[in-house]
Structure formats: C-alpha cells, structure tokens
C-alpha cells in the first residue's frame, strides 16, 4: 500500500483508492507515480482479474494539484512537461489495461479527475457525483486525454460544449448524456462497481484486451475492422482460452480462463 493510493484485493477485484481526502484527492505528481506503480503491479498479479478505481473521503478527485510553489520562469515549461508526462502515462495505463477498469465515483470529479474517470471501461457514479471539465477555469487546456475520451462517451458536439463552458454536471444528467454508465446510492457504489468488474472479467482475458484495444480507435473504417479480424481471430482461435470455452460450452459449465 502506498500512502497516496490505497490498494486492497476483494476476491479477485483490486480496489485502488486515491487517498488524499484533505485535498479532495487532488492528483499530485506523487499520486500519479503511486497510481502508475499500483496499476503496473496489479496488471501482473494473477490473483487480480479486474480493477476498481475510487477516491477516499466522499470525493473521487478535484483534479490536478495546482497548489504549492510556482516554478521559476526558466523551469516552468520543463516542470509542466514532466508533470503532464506522468499524468499522461497514468491515463495511458488505464486506457491500455489488459484487465477491466471500473471507476467508482462520488462527490467532486473535476479536471484531471474527470479525465481519469472517463478513461475507464465503465463509470459507476453515486447520486452525489458532480463532474466538471474545469481546465479553462484555471487557464489551461483540457488534458489527461479528455479531448480524446470525452467525445467517445458523449459525442463531439456535447463534449465541446462541456469543455468550453466548464460547467458542472450532476449525476442524473451525466447518466442521461452517457458520461457515466450507472448511477447508484452512495452505499451501493463499491458493490456495484465490483459487480461490473466481475462481469467484465468473465470475458476471456486475451479477447478482452483485443476488443478494448480496437475499440480505443483501432478501427477507423470498415476495412480496418476486417483487417484486424483477419489478423487477430486466427491467433485467438489457437489459444487455450478458446479451446476451454468450447469445451466448457459442451460440458455446460463455466470456463476457466488462463489468459493464454
């Protein structure tokens, strides 16, 4: 466990908790590093089949940590590139995770916190959740990949409006526009997120990873889709998991996948 990212395993679901409640889980550089380490560790953990990402203290995250001393002018650009690079790596890991990534969000989900949430495969929100792409309020460009991920969730026109207005979106509207997938009472948030994680983890791991990678922009045209099918389907058909799925179907039992 890192002091900024709590990490526990419930069954086969890892729950990673952004843990700086006194700052509403603002994503400092240290927290970025901690989450990168935690994600990489769980990706390699055979006891973990899915990951839930949440926040401590009633909020998911207020966004990037903009408090603290401002770097000297000559170091500002270099420092910004370093901080942004670690933020991008964090989101890159979430987007490319070979295991299902579920965001369980409540309270403030602002700025980079919103970027992190919408990078996940499924977003489960409590009734108190509030979303805001607040970047423009502090004079910055929307970052952490949200210029890519948000339009894929809510459509290009609505994403542009949310980014330009920097307005807050409450949970019911977020569900209506597709920003989140499920809205539940706060008391049910983690249990519902874990249920979603377990359901997605029932998919054969190699097939899940392939579907996710192609769904994240790998098929721009129909011919692209055909080409990827031709490339990947024969490879997947030679795996243990495909053979196991066929055998389990014939034997009327649940398949036991190995990810190979």
Short mmCIF file of C-alpha atoms in Angstrom, two decimals:
data_model
loop_
_atom_site.label_atom_id
_atom_site.label_comp_id
_atom_site.label_asym_id
_atom_site.label_seq_id
_atom_site.Cartn_x
_atom_site.Cartn_y
_atom_site.Cartn_z
CA UNK A 1 0.00 0.00 0.00
CA UNK A 2 1.22 3.48 -0.86
CA UNK A 3 0.12 6.32 1.39
CA UNK A 4 -1.42 8.15 -1.58
CA UNK A 5 -3.05 5.15 -3.27
CA UNK A 6 -4.59 2.51 -1.03
CA UNK A 7 -4.63 -0.92 -2.63
CA UNK A 8 -6.67 -3.88 -1.44
CA UNK A 9 -7.98 -7.07 -3.01
CA UNK A 10 -11.60 -8.14 -2.57
CA UNK A 11 -11.98 -11.54 -4.11
CA UNK A 12 -10.31 -11.12 -7.47
CA UNK A 13 -11.06 -7.40 -7.77
CA UNK A 14 -8.35 -4.90 -6.79
CA UNK A 15 -9.69 -1.66 -5.33
CA UNK A 16 -7.30 1.26 -5.80
CA UNK A 17 -8.28 4.31 -3.77
CA UNK A 18 -6.91 7.81 -4.37
CA UNK A 19 -6.15 8.66 -0.77
CA UNK A 20 -5.57 12.34 -0.09
CA UNK A 21 -9.02 13.32 1.26
CA UNK A 22 -7.75 16.53 2.84
CA UNK A 23 -7.10 17.75 -0.73
CA UNK A 24 -10.20 16.08 -2.20
CA UNK A 25 -7.74 13.60 -3.74
CA UNK A 26 -6.04 16.19 -5.94
CA UNK A 27 -3.74 14.33 -8.30
CA UNK A 28 -0.27 15.45 -7.28
CA UNK A 29 2.85 14.23 -9.08
CA UNK A 30 3.43 11.86 -6.17
CA UNK A 31 -0.07 10.42 -6.51
CA UNK A 32 0.47 9.96 -10.24
CA UNK A 33 3.61 7.96 -9.56
CA UNK A 34 1.87 5.93 -6.87
CA UNK A 35 -1.04 5.07 -9.15
CA UNK A 36 1.30 4.13 -12.01
CA UNK A 37 3.12 1.71 -9.69
CA UNK A 38 -0.11 0.26 -8.31
CA UNK A 39 -1.59 -0.29 -11.77
CA UNK A 40 1.54 -1.95 -13.11
CA UNK A 41 1.67 -4.24 -10.08
CA UNK A 42 -1.95 -5.31 -10.46
CA UNK A 43 -1.57 -5.89 -14.20
CA UNK A 44 0.99 -8.58 -13.36
CA UNK A 45 -0.94 -10.03 -10.42
CA UNK A 46 -2.53 -13.36 -11.33
CA UNK A 47 -4.83 -13.08 -8.29
CA UNK A 48 -6.38 -9.90 -9.74
CA UNK A 49 -8.82 -10.14 -12.64
CA UNK A 50 -10.24 -6.58 -12.61
CA UNK A 51 -9.56 -3.17 -11.05
CA UNK A 52 -11.88 -0.63 -9.43
CA UNK A 53 -10.59 2.92 -9.13
CA UNK A 54 -12.19 5.16 -6.49
CA UNK A 55 -11.46 8.05 -4.12
CA UNK A 56 -11.38 8.48 -0.35
CA UNK A 57 -13.42 10.84 1.79
CA UNK A 58 -16.53 11.23 -0.33
CA UNK A 59 -14.85 12.61 -3.48
CA UNK A 60 -13.23 10.98 -6.47
CA UNK A 61 -10.76 13.74 -7.31
CA UNK A 62 -10.75 17.53 -7.55
CA UNK A 63 -8.26 17.32 -10.43
CA UNK A 64 -4.62 18.27 -10.71
CA UNK A 65 -2.92 19.64 -7.61
CA UNK A 66 -2.30 23.29 -8.52
CA UNK A 67 -1.31 24.43 -5.04
CA UNK A 68 2.27 24.84 -3.98
CA UNK A 69 5.20 26.94 -5.09
CA UNK A 70 5.24 28.04 -8.70
CA UNK A 71 8.45 27.02 -10.51
CA UNK A 72 10.89 29.69 -11.61
CA UNK A 73 10.07 31.04 -15.11
CA UNK A 74 13.07 29.31 -16.68
CA UNK A 75 11.93 25.94 -15.27
CA UNK A 76 8.19 26.31 -15.79
CA UNK A 77 7.91 24.66 -19.21
CA UNK A 78 10.22 21.80 -18.23
CA UNK A 79 8.33 21.19 -14.99
CA UNK A 80 4.97 21.30 -16.76
CA UNK A 81 6.13 18.76 -19.35
CA UNK A 82 7.31 16.41 -16.62
CA UNK A 83 4.06 16.67 -14.66
CA UNK A 84 1.96 16.29 -17.78
CA UNK A 85 4.02 13.32 -18.94
CA UNK A 86 3.34 11.43 -15.69
CA UNK A 87 -0.36 12.31 -15.91
CA UNK A 88 -0.49 11.03 -19.47
CA UNK A 89 1.30 7.81 -18.51
CA UNK A 90 -1.25 7.23 -15.74
CA UNK A 91 -4.16 7.59 -18.18
CA UNK A 92 -2.32 5.58 -20.84
CA UNK A 93 -2.10 2.65 -18.43
CA UNK A 94 -5.81 2.88 -17.63
CA UNK A 95 -6.72 3.00 -21.32
CA UNK A 96 -4.45 0.11 -22.26
CA UNK A 97 -5.13 -2.02 -19.17
CA UNK A 98 -5.40 -5.72 -20.06
CA UNK A 99 -7.88 -6.03 -17.20
CA UNK A 100 -11.27 -4.32 -16.82
CA UNK A 101 -11.04 -0.85 -15.29
CA UNK A 102 -14.10 0.41 -13.42
CA UNK A 103 -14.35 3.95 -11.99
CA UNK A 104 -16.46 4.25 -8.83
CA UNK A 105 -17.00 7.98 -8.39
CA UNK A 106 -18.76 10.19 -5.88
CA UNK A 107 -18.58 13.86 -4.96
CA UNK A 108 -16.17 16.03 -6.92
CA UNK A 109 -14.86 14.54 -10.15
CA UNK A 110 -13.20 17.57 -11.67
CA UNK A 111 -10.45 18.34 -14.17
CA UNK A 112 -7.90 15.55 -14.42
CA UNK A 113 -10.08 13.54 -12.04
CA UNK A 114 -12.81 13.58 -14.68
CA UNK A 115 -10.24 12.64 -17.33
CA UNK A 116 -9.16 9.67 -15.23
CA UNK A 117 -12.73 8.51 -14.64
CA UNK A 118 -13.83 8.65 -18.29
CA UNK A 119 -10.70 6.75 -19.34
CA UNK A 120 -12.07 3.69 -17.53
CA UNK A 121 -14.12 1.00 -19.25
CA UNK A 122 -17.17 1.58 -17.03
CA UNK A 123 -18.08 4.56 -14.85
CA UNK A 124 -20.35 3.92 -11.85
CA UNK A 125 -21.40 7.11 -10.06
CA UNK A 126 -23.10 7.79 -6.78
CA UNK A 127 -26.10 10.11 -6.69
CA UNK A 128 -23.83 12.82 -5.24
CA UNK A 129 -21.30 12.73 -8.09
CA UNK A 130 -20.56 16.01 -9.83
CA UNK A 131 -18.45 16.28 -12.97
CA UNK A 132 -16.65 19.33 -14.33
CA UNK A 133 -14.01 19.71 -17.04
CA UNK A 134 -12.70 22.71 -15.12
CA UNK A 135 -9.45 23.23 -17.02
CA UNK A 136 -10.44 26.54 -18.62
CA UNK A 137 -11.25 27.98 -15.20
CA UNK A 138 -7.54 27.92 -14.39
CA UNK A 139 -6.42 28.98 -17.86
CA UNK A 140 -5.31 25.57 -19.11
CA UNK A 141 -6.11 23.21 -21.98
CA UNK A 142 -8.15 20.10 -21.11
CA UNK A 143 -5.57 17.38 -20.61
CA UNK A 144 -5.01 13.78 -19.48
CA UNK A 145 -6.54 12.57 -22.74
CA UNK A 146 -10.02 14.00 -22.21
CA UNK A 147 -10.01 15.65 -25.66
CA UNK A 148 -9.99 12.06 -26.98
CA UNK A 149 -12.01 10.16 -24.39
CA UNK A 150 -14.89 12.54 -23.70
CA UNK A 151 -16.17 12.78 -27.31
CA UNK A 152 -16.16 8.98 -27.48
CA UNK A 153 -18.52 8.92 -24.48
CA UNK A 154 -20.87 11.82 -25.11
CA UNK A 155 -20.35 12.79 -28.76
CA UNK A 156 -18.22 15.53 -30.28
CA UNK A 157 -20.67 18.43 -30.00
CA UNK A 158 -21.64 17.78 -26.40
CA UNK A 159 -18.01 17.20 -25.39
CA UNK A 160 -17.03 20.52 -26.94
CA UNK A 161 -19.79 22.29 -25.04
CA UNK A 162 -18.76 20.72 -21.73
CA UNK A 163 -15.10 21.59 -22.29
CA UNK A 164 -15.76 25.17 -23.38
CA UNK A 165 -18.30 26.00 -20.69
CA UNK A 166 -16.52 24.20 -17.82
CA UNK A 167 -19.94 23.77 -16.26
CA UNK A 168 -20.76 21.22 -13.58
CA UNK A 169 -22.82 18.18 -14.48
CA UNK A 170 -24.81 16.36 -11.79
CA UNK A 171 -25.15 12.58 -11.74
CA UNK A 172 -28.63 12.32 -13.35
CA UNK A 173 -27.60 14.42 -16.35
CA UNK A 174 -24.27 12.59 -16.55
CA UNK A 175 -26.17 9.31 -16.90
CA UNK A 176 -28.55 10.79 -19.46
CA UNK A 177 -25.78 12.01 -21.76
CA UNK A 178 -23.63 8.88 -21.43
CA UNK A 179 -20.90 10.42 -19.32
CA UNK A 180 -21.48 7.66 -16.75
CA UNK A 181 -22.93 4.18 -17.18
CA UNK A 182 -24.73 3.68 -13.87
CA UNK A 183 -25.95 5.92 -11.03
CA UNK A 184 -26.50 4.27 -7.64
CA UNK A 185 -26.87 5.31 -3.98
CA UNK A 186 -23.54 6.00 -2.29
CA UNK A 187 -23.99 2.96 -0.06
CA UNK A 188 -24.09 0.72 -3.13
CA UNK A 189 -21.26 2.37 -5.07
CA UNK A 190 -18.39 -0.05 -4.44
CA UNK A 191 -20.53 -3.16 -4.52
CA UNK A 192 -22.00 -2.16 -7.89
CA UNK A 193 -18.54 -1.28 -9.23
CA UNK A 194 -17.22 -4.67 -8.10
CA UNK A 195 -20.18 -6.41 -9.74
CA UNK A 196 -19.45 -4.60 -13.01
CA UNK A 197 -15.78 -5.55 -12.68
CA UNK A 198 -16.58 -9.21 -12.12
CA UNK A 199 -18.95 -9.28 -15.06
CA UNK A 200 -16.35 -7.82 -17.42
CA UNK A 201 -13.71 -10.18 -16.01
CA UNK A 202 -15.82 -13.14 -17.13
CA UNK A 203 -14.66 -12.43 -20.69
CA UNK A 204 -11.60 -14.37 -21.86
CA UNK A 205 -8.63 -12.09 -20.99
CA UNK A 206 -6.93 -12.11 -24.38
CA UNK A 207 -10.20 -11.44 -26.17
CA UNK A 208 -10.99 -8.64 -23.72
CA UNK A 209 -7.61 -6.98 -24.35
CA UNK A 210 -8.05 -7.24 -28.13
CA UNK A 211 -11.59 -5.85 -28.09
CA UNK A 212 -10.51 -2.98 -25.83
CA UNK A 213 -7.51 -2.03 -27.93
CA UNK A 214 -9.53 -1.97 -31.14
CA UNK A 215 -12.40 -0.13 -29.51
CA UNK A 216 -10.00 2.61 -28.47
CA UNK A 217 -9.52 3.79 -32.02
CA UNK A 218 -8.02 0.81 -33.82
CA UNK A 219 -10.74 0.62 -36.49
CA UNK A 220 -11.40 3.89 -38.28
CA UNK A 221 -13.10 2.22 -41.27
CA UNK A 222 -14.92 -0.99 -42.10
CA UNK A 223 -11.87 -2.25 -43.96
CA UNK A 224 -9.74 -1.56 -40.87
CA UNK A 225 -12.13 -3.74 -38.87
CA UNK A 226 -11.95 -6.51 -41.45
CA UNK A 227 -8.14 -6.37 -41.44
CA UNK A 228 -7.93 -6.58 -37.65
CA UNK A 229 -10.37 -9.50 -37.62
CA UNK A 230 -8.20 -11.31 -40.15
CA UNK A 231 -5.07 -10.60 -38.13
CA UNK A 232 -6.31 -11.42 -34.63
CA UNK A 233 -9.05 -14.02 -34.99
CA UNK A 234 -6.78 -16.90 -36.11
CA UNK A 235 -4.37 -16.09 -33.26
CA UNK A 236 -7.17 -16.13 -30.67
CA UNK A 237 -8.53 -19.37 -32.13
CA UNK A 238 -5.22 -21.07 -31.27
CA UNK A 239 -5.32 -20.09 -27.58
CA UNK A 240 -6.06 -22.29 -24.59
CA UNK A 241 -8.94 -19.99 -23.67
CA UNK A 242 -10.79 -20.55 -26.95
CA UNK A 243 -10.39 -24.31 -26.59
CA UNK A 244 -11.52 -24.10 -22.96
CA UNK A 245 -14.57 -22.02 -23.91
CA UNK A 246 -15.66 -24.61 -26.47
CA UNK A 247 -15.14 -27.46 -24.02
CA UNK A 248 -16.98 -25.65 -21.23
CA UNK A 249 -19.90 -24.91 -23.56
CA UNK A 250 -20.18 -28.59 -24.50
CA UNK A 251 -19.93 -29.64 -20.84
CA UNK A 252 -22.40 -26.95 -19.70
CA UNK A 253 -20.03 -25.40 -17.17
CA UNK A 254 -18.28 -22.09 -16.58
CA UNK A 255 -14.97 -21.80 -18.45
CA UNK A 256 -11.72 -21.47 -16.52
CA UNK A 257 -9.62 -18.98 -18.48
CA UNK A 258 -5.85 -18.68 -18.16
CA UNK A 259 -5.14 -15.71 -20.42
CA UNK A 260 -3.10 -17.85 -22.78
#
